[in-house]
Amino acid sequence: MLKLAPDASQRMALLATMEAVNAACDWLAGWAAERGTTSKWAIQAECYRDVRERFGLSAQMTVRAIAKVAAAQKANKRKAATFRSHGAIAYDSRIMSFKALERVSLLTVEGRVLIPMRLGNYQRARMDRQRGEADLLFRDGRFYLSVTLDVPEPDAFAPVGTLGVDLGVVNLAVDSDGDTHSGETVDRCREHYAKRRAKLQSVGTRSARRRLTKTRRREARFRRDRNHVISKQIVGKAQDTKRQIAVEKLTGIRARTTVRRPQRSRHSGWAFAQLRMFLTYKARLAGVPVVAVDPRNTSRGCPQCGHTEKANRRTRNEFVCQSCGHAAPADINAATNIAGRGEAMRPKVPGRLHAAA
């Protein structure tokens, strides 16, 4: 994400361009819904000239708008998609070019503008990997470019063991080595922002609604940061010890994890998929194999004797096998079971690896 620093006239040109493109998208979506089509080629053949004349867009901006509408209409081709006036718009190499690492040239409805960028050291070190499209975003009064980077992936190594990872609500992640990443900090953050939301919602003014949007984004950034930190630590451990990572399949996870009424906001706010996604892509960049295992009874099964029953899980935090007496913290026990199932999937022939589901 690159922060832009346009002057007053450039700012107006960018806003006018976003408004024109999204107005064109609304018109195109209405046309496509009336005809029940999601074909980019059909929309372009019939609407290309009209869009250029009606909304004053360049050839490539028109093509990008048509592609955006075709993708949006696939969800429900009989109902017209709607687009926010300042929603993101796509730029490609025909209408965007970078000038060293200081400025970017963007086409607008008022012509080309050369806009300064504010890059940090992390972004500067990776800009040589920029490929393809970028999205122009307008958030909280600021402009950003979300660029795509081409990052080479190393070949996955042949693992010598398995690190099981159990994802949860109270503890966001627990691995089979016994390391725990608590969700206590996230819970405090959730409660803090929940109180702020309730107060702002009770006011109901336009200013309060703007602050609600900022609050929601601030909370999402906090959660995302925590998930980045946790996933980086887990992948780093697996890489250092040459182990693959085993996680549960996420299919139906919300239905499988039931909670009492006071905990429902924690449950619904649990980013089940995000941490898993971060684990997967960081592992791929590090060459660490990831396998997805059957989640059934990982919290009730005994890793020592295999005995499984509900009574093994005495409390949320305690596991005691009713058959052999094996006892362990419940989350660590689940992670151990996940590791065992992942180990059974570990490739025995070098170079043959299981992909995460």
Short mmCIF file of C-alpha atoms in Angstrom, two decimals:
data_model
loop_
_atom_site.label_atom_id
_atom_site.label_comp_id
_atom_site.label_asym_id
_atom_site.label_seq_id
_atom_site.Cartn_x
_atom_site.Cartn_y
_atom_site.Cartn_z
CA MET A 1 0.00 0.00 0.00
CA LEU A 2 1.58 3.26 -1.16
CA LYS A 3 0.50 6.58 0.32
CA LEU A 4 0.01 9.39 -2.20
CA ALA A 5 0.48 13.10 -1.50
CA PRO A 6 -1.50 15.00 -4.17
CA ASP A 7 -1.84 18.77 -4.10
CA ALA A 8 -5.28 20.41 -4.09
CA SER A 9 -5.78 20.34 -7.88
CA GLN A 10 -4.52 16.75 -8.18
CA ARG A 11 -6.83 15.73 -5.36
CA MET A 12 -9.84 17.15 -7.20
CA ALA A 13 -8.78 15.39 -10.42
CA LEU A 14 -8.49 12.03 -8.64
CA LEU A 15 -11.88 12.41 -6.95
CA ALA A 16 -13.52 13.42 -10.23
CA THR A 17 -12.01 10.37 -11.92
CA MET A 18 -13.24 8.00 -9.21
CA GLU A 19 -16.72 9.50 -9.42
CA ALA A 20 -16.81 9.22 -13.21
CA VAL A 21 -15.57 5.63 -13.28
CA ASN A 22 -17.96 4.46 -10.57
CA ALA A 23 -20.89 6.30 -12.17
CA ALA A 24 -20.03 4.46 -15.40
CA CYS A 25 -19.94 1.18 -13.45
CA ASP A 26 -23.42 1.84 -12.02
CA TRP A 27 -24.77 2.51 -15.53
CA LEU A 28 -23.07 -0.57 -16.98
CA ALA A 29 -24.34 -2.78 -14.14
CA GLY A 30 -27.91 -1.64 -14.82
CA TRP A 31 -27.49 -2.44 -18.52
CA ALA A 32 -25.99 -5.86 -17.78
CA ALA A 33 -28.67 -6.75 -15.21
CA GLU A 34 -31.48 -5.89 -17.64
CA ARG A 35 -30.01 -8.35 -20.14
CA GLY A 36 -28.90 -10.93 -17.62
CA THR A 37 -25.32 -11.02 -18.89
CA THR A 38 -21.98 -11.20 -17.12
CA SER A 39 -19.89 -11.41 -20.28
CA LYS A 40 -17.19 -8.74 -20.40
CA TRP A 41 -17.05 -9.09 -24.17
CA ALA A 42 -20.81 -8.69 -24.63
CA ILE A 43 -20.89 -5.60 -22.40
CA GLN A 44 -17.89 -4.08 -24.16
CA ALA A 45 -19.29 -4.71 -27.64
CA GLU A 46 -22.54 -2.89 -26.85
CA CYS A 47 -21.54 -0.23 -24.31
CA TYR A 48 -17.95 0.83 -25.00
CA ARG A 49 -18.73 3.89 -27.12
CA ASP A 50 -21.67 4.98 -24.96
CA VAL A 51 -19.56 4.88 -21.80
CA ARG A 52 -16.80 6.96 -23.34
CA GLU A 53 -19.27 9.58 -24.53
CA ARG A 54 -21.45 9.68 -21.41
CA PHE A 55 -18.72 9.73 -18.77
CA GLY A 56 -15.69 11.14 -20.55
CA LEU A 57 -13.45 8.16 -19.83
CA SER A 58 -10.36 7.15 -21.75
CA ALA A 59 -10.30 3.91 -23.73
CA GLN A 60 -8.42 1.94 -21.06
CA MET A 61 -10.46 3.33 -18.16
CA THR A 62 -13.59 2.23 -19.99
CA VAL A 63 -12.18 -1.26 -20.47
CA ARG A 64 -11.24 -1.48 -16.77
CA ALA A 65 -14.72 -0.28 -15.73
CA ILE A 66 -16.36 -2.93 -17.92
CA ALA A 67 -14.15 -5.66 -16.42
CA LYS A 68 -15.05 -4.48 -12.90
CA VAL A 69 -18.77 -4.65 -13.65
CA ALA A 70 -18.56 -8.06 -15.34
CA ALA A 71 -16.83 -9.49 -12.26
CA ALA A 72 -19.36 -7.89 -9.88
CA GLN A 73 -22.38 -9.14 -11.86
CA LYS A 74 -21.29 -12.77 -11.64
CA ALA A 75 -22.62 -12.89 -8.06
CA ASN A 76 -26.18 -12.12 -9.20
CA LYS A 77 -26.59 -11.33 -12.87
CA ARG A 78 -30.29 -10.39 -12.49
CA LYS A 79 -29.61 -7.66 -9.92
CA ALA A 80 -27.52 -4.61 -10.74
CA ALA A 81 -24.43 -4.20 -8.60
CA THR A 82 -23.93 -0.78 -7.02
CA PHE A 83 -20.68 1.13 -6.67
CA ARG A 84 -19.69 3.81 -4.18
CA SER A 85 -18.79 7.13 -5.79
CA HIS A 86 -15.33 7.00 -4.23
CA GLY A 87 -14.87 3.24 -4.47
CA ALA A 88 -11.53 1.81 -5.61
CA ILE A 89 -10.67 1.97 -9.30
CA ALA A 90 -8.09 -0.08 -11.20
CA TYR A 91 -5.02 1.23 -12.98
CA ASP A 92 -2.72 -0.75 -15.27
CA SER A 93 0.49 0.04 -17.12
CA ARG A 94 -1.36 1.87 -19.91
CA ILE A 95 -2.72 4.53 -17.58
CA MET A 96 -0.15 4.43 -14.76
CA SER A 97 3.63 4.64 -14.60
CA PHE A 98 6.10 5.03 -11.74
CA LYS A 99 8.77 7.73 -11.94
CA ALA A 100 11.65 6.28 -9.92
CA LEU A 101 10.49 5.83 -6.31
CA GLU A 102 9.26 9.36 -5.76
CA ARG A 103 6.24 9.93 -8.00
CA VAL A 104 3.57 8.10 -9.96
CA SER A 105 1.86 9.28 -13.15
CA LEU A 106 -1.88 8.56 -13.20
CA LEU A 107 -4.38 9.27 -15.94
CA THR A 108 -7.46 11.21 -14.80
CA VAL A 109 -10.47 12.71 -16.53
CA GLU A 110 -8.51 15.96 -16.55
CA GLY A 111 -5.36 14.45 -18.06
CA ARG A 112 -2.17 13.01 -16.59
CA VAL A 113 -1.12 14.04 -13.09
CA LEU A 114 2.28 13.40 -11.51
CA ILE A 115 1.72 12.69 -7.82
CA PRO A 116 4.38 12.41 -5.07
CA MET A 117 4.48 9.15 -3.10
CA ARG A 118 5.43 8.56 0.54
CA LEU A 119 7.35 5.28 0.72
CA GLY A 120 8.89 3.59 3.74
CA ASN A 121 12.03 1.48 3.65
CA TYR A 122 10.04 -1.75 3.40
CA GLN A 123 8.17 -0.51 0.32
CA ARG A 124 11.27 0.94 -1.34
CA ALA A 125 13.06 -2.40 -1.07
CA ARG A 126 10.26 -4.19 -2.92
CA MET A 127 9.08 -1.78 -5.60
CA ASP A 128 11.23 -3.54 -8.22
CA ARG A 129 8.78 -6.46 -7.90
CA GLN A 130 5.71 -4.38 -8.84
CA ARG A 131 3.67 -6.08 -11.56
CA GLY A 132 0.34 -5.62 -13.29
CA GLU A 133 -2.54 -3.60 -11.89
CA ALA A 134 -2.81 -1.26 -8.93
CA ASP A 135 -5.98 -0.05 -7.20
CA LEU A 136 -6.47 3.61 -6.35
CA LEU A 137 -8.11 3.84 -2.91
CA PHE A 138 -9.61 6.80 -1.03
CA ARG A 139 -9.78 6.19 2.71
CA ASP A 140 -10.35 8.64 5.53
CA GLY A 141 -9.56 11.56 3.23
CA ARG A 142 -6.28 10.09 1.94
CA PHE A 143 -5.30 8.44 -1.34
CA TYR A 144 -3.40 5.16 -1.58
CA LEU A 145 -2.21 2.85 -4.34
CA SER A 146 -2.55 -0.85 -3.59
CA VAL A 147 0.04 -2.48 -5.84
CA THR A 148 0.66 -6.10 -6.78
CA LEU A 149 4.12 -7.54 -6.15
CA ASP A 150 5.63 -10.52 -7.93
CA VAL A 151 7.33 -12.45 -5.11
CA PRO A 152 9.21 -15.63 -6.07
CA GLU A 153 8.35 -18.71 -3.99
CA PRO A 154 11.10 -21.15 -3.03
CA ASP A 155 10.55 -24.88 -3.43
CA ALA A 156 9.06 -26.43 -0.32
CA PHE A 157 11.61 -28.43 1.66
CA ALA A 158 11.13 -32.09 2.61
CA PRO A 159 10.00 -31.89 6.27
CA VAL A 160 11.45 -34.05 9.04
CA GLY A 161 8.48 -33.63 11.39
CA THR A 162 5.19 -31.81 11.95
CA LEU A 163 4.23 -28.76 14.03
CA GLY A 164 0.53 -28.91 14.87
CA VAL A 165 -1.33 -25.61 15.32
CA ASP A 166 -4.73 -25.31 17.04
CA LEU A 167 -6.61 -22.07 16.35
CA GLY A 168 -9.06 -20.84 18.96
CA VAL A 169 -10.87 -17.95 20.62
CA VAL A 170 -9.41 -17.75 24.13
CA ASN A 171 -5.98 -18.68 22.77
CA LEU A 172 -5.65 -17.51 19.19
CA ALA A 173 -3.08 -20.20 18.40
CA VAL A 174 -1.42 -23.00 20.35
CA ASP A 175 1.25 -25.25 18.83
CA SER A 176 2.17 -28.83 19.66
CA ASP A 177 5.38 -27.64 21.34
CA GLY A 178 3.22 -25.95 23.97
CA ASP A 179 3.74 -22.33 22.87
CA THR A 180 0.56 -20.29 23.33
CA HIS A 181 -0.55 -17.06 21.67
CA SER A 182 -3.21 -15.64 23.96
CA GLY A 183 -6.29 -13.80 22.73
CA GLU A 184 -6.49 -11.67 25.89
CA THR A 185 -5.11 -8.54 24.21
CA VAL A 186 -7.51 -8.94 21.29
CA ASP A 187 -10.42 -9.37 23.72
CA ARG A 188 -9.55 -6.13 25.51
CA CYS A 189 -9.37 -4.37 22.15
CA ARG A 190 -12.73 -5.84 21.09
CA GLU A 191 -14.43 -4.72 24.30
CA HIS A 192 -12.92 -1.24 24.02
CA TYR A 193 -14.15 -0.74 20.47
CA ALA A 194 -17.53 -2.32 21.21
CA LYS A 195 -18.16 0.36 23.84
CA ARG A 196 -17.07 3.09 21.45
CA ARG A 197 -19.35 1.75 18.71
CA ALA A 198 -22.33 1.62 21.05
CA LYS A 199 -21.77 5.22 22.11
CA LEU A 200 -21.35 6.51 18.55
CA GLN A 201 -24.35 4.54 17.29
CA SER A 202 -26.53 6.10 19.97
CA VAL A 203 -25.54 9.58 18.73
CA GLY A 204 -26.37 8.82 15.09
CA THR A 205 -25.01 12.02 13.55
CA ARG A 206 -23.03 12.18 10.30
CA SER A 207 -19.87 12.93 12.26
CA ALA A 208 -20.52 9.92 14.50
CA ARG A 209 -20.95 7.68 11.46
CA ARG A 210 -17.61 8.86 10.08
CA ARG A 211 -15.97 8.08 13.40
CA LEU A 212 -17.64 4.66 13.40
CA THR A 213 -15.97 3.90 10.07
CA LYS A 214 -12.57 4.96 11.42
CA THR A 215 -13.12 2.89 14.56
CA ARG A 216 -13.99 -0.20 12.55
CA ARG A 217 -10.86 0.16 10.42
CA ARG A 218 -8.64 0.79 13.43
CA GLU A 219 -9.89 -2.39 15.10
CA ALA A 220 -9.40 -4.39 11.89
CA ARG A 221 -5.82 -3.10 11.61
CA PHE A 222 -5.12 -4.19 15.18
CA ARG A 223 -6.46 -7.70 14.55
CA ARG A 224 -4.54 -7.96 11.30
CA ASP A 225 -1.31 -6.90 13.01
CA ARG A 226 -1.75 -9.53 15.73
CA ASN A 227 -2.38 -12.23 13.15
CA HIS A 228 0.69 -11.17 11.19
CA VAL A 229 2.86 -11.39 14.31
CA ILE A 230 1.51 -14.80 15.36
CA SER A 231 1.74 -16.36 11.89
CA LYS A 232 5.28 -15.05 11.41
CA GLN A 233 6.43 -16.63 14.68
CA ILE A 234 4.83 -20.00 13.90
CA VAL A 235 6.25 -20.14 10.37
CA GLY A 236 9.67 -19.08 11.65
CA LYS A 237 9.70 -21.93 14.16
CA ALA A 238 8.65 -24.48 11.52
CA GLN A 239 11.30 -23.20 9.12
CA ASP A 240 14.08 -23.32 11.73
CA THR A 241 13.21 -26.89 12.75
CA LYS A 242 12.48 -28.14 9.19
CA ARG A 243 8.93 -29.20 10.10
CA GLN A 244 5.74 -28.93 8.11
CA ILE A 245 2.75 -27.11 9.64
CA ALA A 246 -0.52 -28.95 10.25
CA VAL A 247 -3.79 -27.05 10.78
CA GLU A 248 -7.44 -28.04 10.85
CA LYS A 249 -9.63 -27.72 7.80
CA LEU A 250 -11.82 -24.66 8.22
CA THR A 251 -14.96 -26.06 6.55
CA GLY A 252 -17.90 -25.59 8.90
CA ILE A 253 -15.73 -24.29 11.74
CA ARG A 254 -18.33 -21.78 13.00
CA ALA A 255 -20.95 -24.51 13.23
CA ARG A 256 -18.54 -26.80 15.11
CA THR A 257 -17.52 -24.17 17.67
CA THR A 258 -20.54 -23.26 19.78
CA VAL A 259 -20.40 -20.79 22.67
CA ARG A 260 -22.68 -19.36 25.31
CA ARG A 261 -24.59 -16.13 24.78
CA PRO A 262 -22.10 -13.83 26.63
CA GLN A 263 -19.32 -15.11 24.34
CA ARG A 264 -21.11 -14.72 21.01
CA SER A 265 -19.48 -11.42 20.10
CA ARG A 266 -16.05 -13.03 20.65
CA HIS A 267 -17.07 -15.98 18.50
CA SER A 268 -18.51 -13.94 15.63
CA GLY A 269 -15.53 -11.58 15.71
CA TRP A 270 -13.01 -14.41 15.57
CA ALA A 271 -10.99 -14.11 12.34
CA PHE A 272 -11.03 -17.84 11.60
CA ALA A 273 -9.77 -17.52 8.06
CA GLN A 274 -7.38 -14.59 8.30
CA LEU A 275 -4.80 -16.18 10.61
CA ARG A 276 -4.99 -19.39 8.59
CA MET A 277 -4.47 -17.41 5.37
CA PHE A 278 -1.49 -15.56 6.85
CA LEU A 279 0.03 -18.87 8.00
CA THR A 280 -0.40 -20.37 4.55
CA TYR A 281 1.08 -17.57 2.46
CA LYS A 282 3.98 -16.91 4.84
CA ALA A 283 4.74 -20.62 4.84
CA ARG A 284 4.79 -20.70 1.04
CA LEU A 285 7.21 -17.77 0.96
CA ALA A 286 9.44 -19.60 3.45
CA GLY A 287 9.25 -22.96 1.67
CA VAL A 288 7.39 -24.56 4.61
CA PRO A 289 4.82 -27.23 3.64
CA VAL A 290 1.31 -26.85 5.11
CA VAL A 291 -1.23 -29.67 5.44
CA ALA A 292 -4.89 -29.47 6.45
CA VAL A 293 -6.22 -32.28 8.63
CA ASP A 294 -9.64 -33.61 9.58
CA PRO A 295 -10.79 -31.55 12.61
CA ARG A 296 -13.14 -34.14 14.09
CA ASN A 297 -12.44 -34.93 17.76
CA THR A 298 -9.06 -33.22 17.90
CA SER A 299 -10.16 -31.69 21.21
CA ARG A 300 -11.61 -34.94 22.64
CA GLY A 301 -9.12 -37.55 21.47
CA CYS A 302 -6.20 -38.85 23.52
CA PRO A 303 -2.86 -38.69 21.65
CA GLN A 304 -1.48 -41.48 23.89
CA CYS A 305 -4.09 -44.23 23.60
CA GLY A 306 -6.51 -42.86 21.00
CA HIS A 307 -9.53 -43.01 23.32
CA THR A 308 -12.20 -40.43 22.34
CA GLU A 309 -15.19 -39.29 24.34
CA LYS A 310 -16.77 -36.03 25.43
CA ALA A 311 -15.88 -36.63 29.09
CA ASN A 312 -12.17 -36.41 28.26
CA ARG A 313 -12.62 -32.65 27.98
CA ARG A 314 -13.43 -31.84 31.60
CA THR A 315 -13.37 -28.06 31.13
CA ARG A 316 -12.40 -25.65 28.39
CA ASN A 317 -8.80 -25.70 29.60
CA GLU A 318 -8.40 -29.24 30.91
CA PHE A 319 -8.05 -32.60 29.12
CA VAL A 320 -7.94 -35.87 31.07
CA CYS A 321 -8.27 -39.19 29.24
CA GLN A 322 -10.90 -41.39 30.88
CA SER A 323 -9.10 -44.51 29.63
CA CYS A 324 -5.37 -44.10 30.27
CA GLY A 325 -5.34 -41.03 32.52
CA HIS A 326 -3.21 -38.87 30.22
CA ALA A 327 -3.66 -35.21 31.20
CA ALA A 328 -2.68 -32.01 29.40
CA PRO A 329 -3.90 -28.48 28.76
CA ALA A 330 -6.80 -28.89 26.32
CA ASP A 331 -5.45 -26.62 23.58
CA ILE A 332 -2.00 -28.25 23.64
CA ASN A 333 -3.68 -31.66 23.51
CA ALA A 334 -5.64 -30.59 20.42
CA ALA A 335 -2.49 -29.25 18.76
CA THR A 336 -0.73 -32.55 19.50
CA ASN A 337 -3.56 -34.47 17.83
CA ILE A 338 -3.38 -32.14 14.83
CA ALA A 339 0.37 -32.73 14.62
CA GLY A 340 -0.19 -36.49 14.72
CA ARG A 341 -2.68 -36.38 11.87
CA GLY A 342 -0.38 -34.11 9.90
CA GLU A 343 2.55 -36.48 10.49
CA ALA A 344 0.51 -39.29 8.97
CA MET A 345 0.21 -37.14 5.83
CA ARG A 346 3.89 -36.26 5.70
CA PRO A 347 5.33 -37.33 2.34
CA LYS A 348 7.64 -40.30 2.51
CA VAL A 349 9.00 -39.68 -1.00
CA PRO A 350 11.15 -36.49 -1.28
CA GLY A 351 9.52 -33.77 -3.37
CA ARG A 352 5.92 -35.02 -2.98
CA LEU A 353 4.08 -32.61 -0.71
CA HIS A 354 0.45 -32.24 0.32
CA ALA A 355 -1.19 -28.87 -0.32
CA ALA A 356 -3.32 -27.16 2.28
CA ALA A 357 -7.04 -27.44 1.61
#
